Coordinates of C-alpha atoms in Angstrom, one line a residue:
X1 CA 0.1 0.3 0.0
X2 CA 1.5 3.4 -1.0
X3 CA 2.1 5.3 2.5
X4 CA 1.0 8.8 0.9
X5 CA -2.3 7.2 0.4
X6 CA -5.2 8.7 2.6
X7 CA -7.4 5.8 3.9
X8 CA -10.8 6.5 5.3
X9 CA -11.7 5.1 8.7
X10 CA -14.0 2.4 7.1
X11 CA -10.7 1.3 5.1
X12 CA -8.1 1.5 8.1
X13 CA -10.5 -0.7 10.0
X14 CA -11.2 -3.2 7.4
X15 CA -7.8 -3.8 6.8
X16 CA -6.6 -3.9 10.2
X17 CA -9.7 -6.9 10.5
X18 CA -8.1 -8.6 7.2
X19 CA -4.7 -8.6 9.2
X20 CA -6.0 -9.9 12.4
X21 CA -8.2 -12.8 11.3
X22 CA -5.6 -13.9 8.6
X23 CA -3.3 -14.0 11.3
X24 CA -4.8 -15.1 14.5
X25 CA -5.9 -18.6 13.9
X26 CA -9.0 -20.2 15.9
X27 CA -8.0 -20.6 19.5
X28 CA -8.9 -21.6 23.0
X29 CA -8.9 -18.4 25.4
X30 CA -9.9 -18.9 29.2
X31 CA -11.0 -15.8 31.6
X32 CA -13.4 -14.5 33.9
X33 CA -16.8 -13.2 32.6
X34 CA -17.5 -10.0 33.4
X35 CA -20.3 -7.1 31.8
X36 CA -22.7 -10.3 30.6
X37 CA -25.7 -9.0 28.7
X38 CA -28.0 -11.0 27.2
X39 CA -29.7 -9.1 24.1
X40 CA -33.1 -9.6 23.3
X41 CA -32.3 -11.3 19.8
X42 CA -30.4 -14.0 22.0
X43 CA -26.8 -13.1 21.1
X44 CA -24.9 -12.8 24.2
X45 CA -21.9 -9.7 24.4
X46 CA -19.4 -9.5 27.5
X47 CA -15.8 -9.2 28.2
X48 CA -13.3 -11.9 29.4
X49 CA -10.9 -11.2 31.8
X50 CA -7.9 -12.0 33.8
X51 CA -5.7 -10.4 36.5
X52 CA -4.3 -8.2 33.6
X53 CA -6.1 -7.4 30.9
X54 CA -9.8 -7.9 29.2
X55 CA -11.1 -8.6 25.7
X56 CA -14.8 -7.6 24.4
X57 CA -16.3 -11.3 23.4
X58 CA -19.7 -11.8 21.1
X59 CA -21.1 -15.2 20.9
X60 CA -24.5 -15.1 18.5
X61 CA -27.5 -16.7 19.2
X62 CA -27.4 -19.9 16.7
X63 CA -24.1 -20.8 18.5
X64 CA -25.2 -19.9 22.2
X65 CA -28.6 -21.7 21.8
X66 CA -26.2 -25.1 21.9
X67 CA -24.9 -24.5 25.5
X68 CA -25.9 -26.4 28.2
X69 CA -25.3 -24.0 31.0
X70 CA -26.3 -20.0 31.3
X71 CA -23.1 -18.1 31.6
X72 CA -22.9 -15.4 34.7
X73 CA -20.8 -12.9 35.8
X74 CA -17.3 -14.0 37.8
X75 CA -17.5 -17.5 35.8
X76 CA -14.9 -19.3 34.7
X77 CA -15.1 -20.4 31.3
X78 CA -12.8 -21.5 28.5
X79 CA -14.0 -20.3 24.9
X80 CA -13.1 -21.3 21.3
X81 CA -13.0 -18.0 19.6
X82 CA -11.9 -16.0 16.0
X83 CA -10.0 -13.0 16.7
X84 CA -11.6 -10.0 14.8
X85 CA -12.0 -6.4 14.3
X86 CA -15.8 -4.6 14.9
X87 CA -15.3 -2.0 12.0
X88 CA -18.2 0.1 13.2
X89 CA -16.5 1.1 16.3
X90 CA -12.9 -0.5 15.9
X91 CA -13.2 -2.6 18.9
X92 CA -11.1 -5.8 19.0
X93 CA -13.2 -8.4 20.2
X94 CA -13.3 -12.7 20.3
X95 CA -16.6 -14.3 18.1
X96 CA -17.1 -17.4 20.1
X97 CA -17.9 -20.8 18.5
X98 CA -17.8 -22.7 21.8
X99 CA -17.7 -22.2 25.4
X100 CA -17.4 -24.5 28.5
X101 CA -16.5 -23.9 32.2
X102 CA -12.9 -23.6 32.8
X103 CA -11.4 -27.0 34.1
X104 CA -13.8 -29.0 32.3
X105 CA -11.2 -29.3 29.3
X106 CA -9.2 -32.5 30.7
X107 CA -12.7 -34.1 30.6
X108 CA -14.1 -33.7 27.7
X109 CA -10.6 -34.8 26.2
X110 CA -11.1 -38.1 28.6
X111 CA -14.4 -38.4 27.4
X112 CA -13.8 -38.0 23.3
X113 CA -10.4 -40.9 24.3
X114 CA -12.5 -43.1 25.8
X115 CA -15.4 -42.9 23.1
X116 CA -12.8 -42.9 20.4
X117 CA -11.6 -46.0 21.6
X118 CA -14.7 -48.1 22.9
X119 CA -16.0 -47.2 19.5
X120 CA -13.1 -48.8 17.3
X121 CA -13.4 -52.0 19.8
X122 CA -17.1 -52.0 18.6
X123 CA -18.8 -51.6 21.5
X124 CA -21.3 -48.8 19.6
X125 CA -21.9 -50.8 16.6
X126 CA -25.7 -51.2 15.9
X127 CA -25.6 -54.7 14.8
X128 CA -24.6 -55.9 18.6
X129 CA -28.0 -53.8 20.1
X130 CA -30.9 -56.0 20.9
X131 CA -34.7 -55.1 20.5
X132 CA -36.5 -54.8 23.9
X133 CA -38.8 -57.1 24.4
X134 CA -42.8 -55.8 23.8
X135 CA -44.5 -56.7 27.1
X136 CA -41.3 -57.3 29.7
X137 CA -42.4 -59.3 32.3
X138 CA -40.2 -57.7 35.1
X139 CA -38.4 -54.3 34.8
X140 CA -35.1 -53.7 36.6
X141 CA -33.8 -50.0 37.5
X142 CA -30.5 -49.3 38.4
X143 CA -30.2 -45.7 40.6
X144 CA -30.2 -44.0 43.6
X145 CA -33.3 -44.9 46.0
X146 CA -33.2 -41.1 46.5
X147 CA -33.2 -40.0 43.1
X148 CA -35.6 -38.0 41.5
X149 CA -35.4 -40.0 39.0
X150 CA -36.5 -43.0 40.5
X151 CA -40.2 -41.3 40.9
X152 CA -40.2 -40.4 38.0
X153 CA -39.6 -43.6 36.3
X154 CA -42.0 -45.4 38.6
X155 CA -44.9 -42.8 38.3
X156 CA -44.7 -43.5 34.1
X157 CA -44.5 -47.0 34.9
X158 CA -47.3 -47.3 36.9
X159 CA -49.6 -44.8 34.2
X160 CA -48.3 -47.3 31.4
X161 CA -48.4 -50.5 32.8
X162 CA -49.2 -50.8 36.5
X163 CA -49.2 -54.4 36.4
X164 CA -45.1 -54.9 35.3
X165 CA -43.6 -55.7 38.8
X166 CA -40.2 -53.5 39.2
X167 CA -36.8 -54.3 40.6
X168 CA -34.9 -52.2 42.0
X169 CA -31.0 -52.1 42.0
X170 CA -29.7 -49.1 44.6
X171 CA -26.7 -47.8 44.2
X172 CA -25.2 -44.2 44.4
X173 CA -25.0 -42.2 40.7
X174 CA -22.8 -39.5 41.9
X175 CA -19.2 -39.2 43.9
X176 CA -16.3 -40.9 44.7
X177 CA -16.6 -44.9 44.0
X178 CA -20.0 -44.5 42.4
X179 CA -18.9 -46.1 38.8
X180 CA -17.6 -49.0 40.2
X181 CA -20.9 -49.5 42.3
X182 CA -22.9 -48.3 39.1
X183 CA -21.0 -51.3 37.3
X184 CA -21.6 -53.6 40.3
X185 CA -25.3 -53.2 40.5
X186 CA -25.6 -53.7 36.5
X187 CA -23.4 -56.8 37.0
X188 CA -26.0 -58.5 39.6
X189 CA -28.8 -57.4 37.7
X190 CA -27.2 -59.6 34.5
X191 CA -26.3 -62.5 37.1
X192 CA -29.5 -62.7 38.7
X193 CA -31.5 -62.4 35.2
X194 CA -34.9 -62.0 37.0
X195 CA -35.5 -58.9 34.4
X196 CA -36.3 -58.6 31.0
X197 CA -35.1 -55.4 30.3
X198 CA -33.0 -53.1 32.9
X199 CA -33.1 -49.2 33.1
X200 CA -30.1 -47.4 34.3
X201 CA -31.1 -43.7 34.8
X202 CA -30.2 -40.4 36.6
X203 CA -31.5 -37.2 37.0
X204 CA -29.6 -34.2 35.0
X205 CA -26.4 -32.5 36.2
X206 CA -23.3 -30.8 35.4
X207 CA -20.8 -33.2 33.6
X208 CA -19.1 -33.4 36.8
X209 CA -22.5 -35.1 38.0
X210 CA -22.6 -37.2 35.5
X211 CA -19.2 -38.7 34.9
X212 CA -19.5 -42.0 36.7
X213 CA -21.5 -42.8 33.4
X214 CA -18.3 -42.0 31.4
X215 CA -16.2 -44.0 33.6
X216 CA -14.8 -47.2 31.2
X217 CA -15.5 -49.7 33.9
X218 CA -19.6 -49.0 33.6
X219 CA -19.7 -49.3 29.9
X220 CA -18.0 -52.3 29.6
X221 CA -20.3 -53.5 32.1
X222 CA -23.4 -52.7 30.2
X223 CA -21.9 -54.0 27.0
X224 CA -21.7 -57.2 28.8
X225 CA -25.0 -57.5 30.2
X226 CA -27.0 -60.5 29.3
X227 CA -30.2 -58.1 29.5
X228 CA -31.3 -55.3 27.1
X229 CA -30.3 -51.9 28.7
X230 CA -31.8 -48.6 28.1
X231 CA -29.8 -45.8 29.4
X232 CA -31.7 -42.8 30.8
X233 CA -29.2 -40.0 31.8
X234 CA -29.5 -36.5 32.4
X235 CA -31.3 -34.0 29.9
X236 CA -31.8 -34.6 26.5
X237 CA -29.1 -32.5 25.4
X238 CA -26.6 -35.2 27.6
X239 CA -24.8 -37.3 26.6
X240 CA -22.8 -39.9 28.3
X241 CA -20.6 -43.0 27.0
X242 CA -23.1 -45.7 29.0
X243 CA -25.6 -43.5 26.2
X244 CA -23.4 -45.2 23.3
X245 CA -22.8 -48.5 24.6
X246 CA -26.6 -49.1 25.7
X247 CA -29.1 -51.3 23.4
X248 CA -31.6 -48.1 23.4
X249 CA -30.7 -44.3 24.6
X250 CA -33.4 -42.6 25.9
X251 CA -33.2 -38.5 26.4
X252 CA -34.7 -38.4 29.8
X253 CA -35.5 -41.2 32.8
X254 CA -38.9 -40.5 31.6
X255 CA -38.6 -41.5 28.1
X256 CA -36.6 -44.6 29.2
X257 CA -39.7 -45.6 31.2
X258 CA -41.6 -45.0 28.3
X259 CA -39.4 -47.2 25.9
X260 CA -39.7 -50.4 27.9
X261 CA -43.5 -50.9 28.2
X262 CA -46.2 -50.1 26.2
X263 CA -49.3 -47.9 27.2
X264 CA -52.1 -49.9 28.6
X265 CA -54.5 -47.4 27.2
X266 CA -52.7 -47.5 23.8
X267 CA -52.8 -51.1 24.0
X268 CA -56.7 -51.5 25.3
X269 CA -57.6 -49.3 22.3
X270 CA -55.7 -51.1 19.9
X271 CA -57.1 -54.4 21.3
X272 CA -60.3 -53.1 20.9
X273 CA -59.8 -51.8 17.2
X274 CA -58.0 -55.5 16.3
X275 CA -61.4 -57.2 17.8
X276 CA -63.3 -54.7 15.5
X277 CA -61.3 -55.8 12.5
X278 CA -61.4 -59.4 13.6
X279 CA -65.4 -59.1 14.0
X280 CA -65.7 -57.4 10.3
X281 CA -63.2 -59.7 8.8
X282 CA -65.2 -63.0 10.4
X283 CA -68.6 -61.5 9.1
X284 CA -67.0 -60.9 6.0
X285 CA -65.8 -64.1 5.5
X286 CA -69.2 -65.5 6.5
X287 CA -70.8 -63.7 4.4
X288 CA -68.0 -65.2 1.5
X289 CA -68.5 -68.7 2.7
X290 CA -72.5 -68.2 2.3
X291 CA -72.2 -66.9 -1.1
X292 CA -69.9 -69.8 -2.1
X293 CA -72.4 -72.3 -0.4
X294 CA -75.3 -70.7 -2.8
X295 CA -73.2 -70.7 -5.8
X296 CA -72.1 -74.7 -5.3
X297 CA -75.6 -75.3 -4.4
X298 CA -76.6 -73.9 -8.1
X299 CA -74.2 -76.3 -9.4
X300 CA -74.9 -79.4 -7.9
X301 CA -76.3 -81.8 -10.1
X302 CA -78.7 -85.0 -9.2
X303 CA -76.5 -88.4 -10.0
X304 CA -79.1 -89.6 -12.0
X305 CA -79.5 -86.3 -14.2
X306 CA -75.5 -86.4 -14.2
X307 CA -75.6 -90.1 -15.5
X308 CA -78.5 -88.8 -18.2
X309 CA -75.7 -86.2 -19.2
X310 CA -73.1 -88.4 -19.5
X311 CA -75.1 -91.0 -21.7
X312 CA -76.0 -88.0 -24.3
X313 CA -72.7 -87.2 -24.3
X314 CA -71.6 -90.5 -24.8
X315 CA -74.1 -90.9 -27.9
X316 CA -72.7 -87.7 -29.4
X317 CA -69.4 -89.1 -29.2
X318 CA -70.3 -92.2 -31.1
X319 CA -72.1 -90.1 -33.6
X320 CA -69.1 -88.2 -34.0
X321 CA -66.4 -91.2 -34.3
X322 CA -68.8 -92.9 -36.9
X323 CA -68.9 -89.5 -39.3
X324 CA -65.0 -89.4 -39.0
X325 CA -64.3 -92.7 -39.8
X326 CA -67.0 -92.6 -43.0
X327 CA -65.2 -89.2 -43.6
X328 CA -61.8 -90.7 -43.9
X329 CA -62.5 -93.3 -45.9
X330 CA -64.2 -91.3 -48.4
X331 CA -61.3 -89.1 -48.3
X332 CA -58.8 -91.9 -48.2
X333 CA -60.6 -93.6 -51.4
X334 CA -60.7 -90.0 -53.4
X335 CA -57.0 -89.6 -52.6
X336 CA -56.2 -93.3 -54.3
X337 CA -58.2 -92.8 -57.1
X338 CA -56.5 -89.2 -57.9
X339 CA -52.8 -91.2 -57.3
X340 CA -54.3 -94.2 -60.0
X341 CA -54.9 -91.4 -62.3
X342 CA -51.5 -90.1 -61.7
X343 CA -49.6 -93.4 -62.0
X344 CA -51.4 -94.1 -65.6
X345 CA -50.3 -90.6 -66.8
X346 CA -46.9 -91.4 -65.9
X347 CA -46.3 -94.7 -67.4
X348 CA -44.0 -94.7 -70.2
X349 CA -44.9 -96.0 -74.0
X350 CA -42.0 -98.1 -74.7
X351 CA -42.8 -98.7 -78.4
X352 CA -42.6 -94.8 -78.9
X353 CA -39.6 -94.6 -77.1
X354 CA -38.2 -97.4 -79.5
X355 CA -39.0 -95.4 -82.7
X356 CA -37.6 -92.1 -81.1
X357 CA -34.5 -94.3 -80.3
X358 CA -34.2 -95.5 -83.6
X359 CA -34.7 -91.9 -85.7
X360 CA -31.9 -90.6 -83.4
X361 CA -29.9 -93.1 -84.1
X362 CA -29.9 -92.6 -87.6
X363 CA -29.4 -89.1 -87.2
X364 CA -26.4 -89.8 -85.0
X365 CA -24.9 -92.1 -87.7
X366 CA -25.2 -89.3 -90.8
X367 CA -24.1 -86.4 -88.4
X368 CA -21.3 -89.0 -87.6
X369 CA -20.5 -89.6 -91.6
X370 CA -20.7 -86.3 -92.7
X371 CA -18.2 -84.8 -89.8
X372 CA -15.8 -87.5 -90.6
X373 CA -16.1 -86.4 -94.4
X374 CA -15.7 -82.7 -93.5
X375 CA -12.5 -83.8 -91.6
X376 CA -10.8 -86.1 -94.6
X377 CA -11.4 -83.1 -96.7
X378 CA -9.5 -80.6 -94.2
X379 CA -6.6 -83.6 -93.7
X380 CA -6.3 -83.5 -97.5
X381 CA -5.8 -79.9 -97.7
X382 CA -3.5 -79.3 -94.7
X383 CA -1.4 -82.2 -95.9
X384 CA -1.2 -80.7 -100.0
X385 CA -0.3 -77.3 -98.1
X386 CA 2.6 -79.1 -95.6
X387 CA 3.6 -80.2 -98.9
X388 CA 3.7 -77.0 -100.4
X389 CA 6.2 -75.7 -97.3
X390 CA 8.0 -78.4 -97.2
X391 CA 11.6 -77.7 -97.8
X392 CA 12.4 -80.9 -99.6
X393 CA 10.1 -79.7 -102.3
X394 CA 11.8 -76.7 -102.8
X395 CA 15.4 -78.1 -102.7
X396 CA 13.8 -80.5 -105.4
X397 CA 13.3 -77.5 -108.0
X398 CA 17.1 -76.7 -108.0
X399 CA 17.6 -75.1 -104.5
X400 CA 19.9 -75.8 -102.0
X401 CA 20.9 -75.0 -98.3
X402 CA 24.2 -73.7 -97.3
X403 CA 25.3 -73.4 -93.3
X404 CA 28.5 -72.2 -92.3
X405 CA 31.2 -74.1 -90.0
X406 CA 28.6 -73.4 -86.9
X407 CA 25.5 -74.7 -88.7
X408 CA 24.2 -71.6 -89.0
X409 CA 21.8 -70.8 -92.8
X410 CA 24.1 -68.2 -94.5
X411 CA 21.3 -65.7 -96.4
X412 CA 24.1 -63.1 -97.6
X413 CA 27.3 -63.4 -99.1
X414 CA 28.1 -60.6 -96.3
X415 CA 28.0 -63.3 -93.9
X416 CA 31.3 -65.3 -95.6
X417 CA 35.0 -64.6 -96.0
X418 CA 37.6 -66.6 -98.6
X419 CA 38.4 -70.0 -97.1
X420 CA 35.5 -70.3 -95.3
X421 CA 34.3 -74.3 -95.1
X422 CA 30.4 -74.3 -96.0
X423 CA 28.2 -77.2 -96.0
X424 CA 25.9 -77.7 -98.5
X425 CA 22.1 -79.6 -98.6
X426 CA 20.9 -80.3 -101.9
X427 CA 17.5 -82.3 -102.7
X428 CA 19.6 -85.5 -102.6
X429 CA 22.6 -85.7 -100.9
X430 CA 24.8 -82.9 -99.7
X431 CA 28.2 -81.7 -100.1
X432 CA 31.4 -79.4 -98.3
X433 CA 33.0 -76.4 -100.3
X434 CA 35.5 -73.8 -99.4
X435 CA 34.4 -70.3 -100.1
X436 CA 37.3 -69.0 -103.2
X437 CA 35.6 -65.8 -103.8
X438 CA 32.6 -63.8 -102.7
X439 CA 30.2 -61.8 -104.9
X440 CA 27.9 -58.9 -104.1
X441 CA 24.2 -58.5 -104.7
X442 CA 23.6 -59.1 -108.4
X443 CA 20.9 -56.6 -109.9
X444 CA 18.5 -57.1 -112.7

């Protein structure tokens, strides 16, 4: 940027904001809440301070609505925030993504580590979770006898299905050693096997209050239980390791009671409806059967009438057989006549064939004779022509055939040299001669 360029205040704040957001990553900050204000819009505004400094903070409604506690002045918290600058006033502030009470970071980390390890072992897999019985004969409850959750569960069970017996396996659900005692109660219920389903429950509280249900010993005991386990711990927003391991997670203890037993009134209404459906179905079936009986009654025929009908049918079939036989015989007779006529038409006439053969033989002999005569005349002509071309005939007229020493025919005196030996052939016999003189071509 040019140092001589004059910025507006808005441009300056925007540049500072970009520099802060790009230079400082999302990070956790710890401090004490002061000047807390909850706006009508649902957004929270406060300052986070320590002994030496403070910073303004804002947490918007779409983030704050998921917190399970309400911040207050003086509370020590840890916030996950993005450092930014509010351009309108030039205030440096933190925009919060998450918030938790200070000191719970280690608990959350322990929670996540155990959750990840048990999940890798398959304790959360859906295929290992068992279905709850439709009508349990007896329900077991693992909780503290003084817990308000127990009263809610008993009241809900009594309202929905008062005839189902309940067995309480008392155990403390909070405090030192409570996790081992909860696991011991679950183990005892599984070994005694006197209940069809087991509810593990307690009311809401902070993460420290519910921590016993995040212990590994409780999770593994629930996973090893021979009885289906429903976990109803805390409020709807509370999640524990026991929730993930249990066969069913209920949002509240009351919801756990509603899950294990059906509503008696709903069952009665369903039974009344089913009885009505059954009565109507039986009546419809009865009516259909009566109509079927009437239909079959109309189709029922007296044996004498059935025999008479069969006899008439048999007579008709015999008549059809006779007609079919007669028709078949007439058809075969007509076919035989046609074939006989065709056979007669195809019979050869021997005398006519003999006459044709004799005529063709005579014609063949005549043609052969004419052919032989033509070939004889042609042969005589070729013989005469051959005699005319015969060299012997030429030699007989006084000519001779001259060859040099190599046997080549001499056609010109230019081919000869004085003293050269020649071989002369006459019409009868031959002679050898020596060239003494050669002459050029003689003119007329």
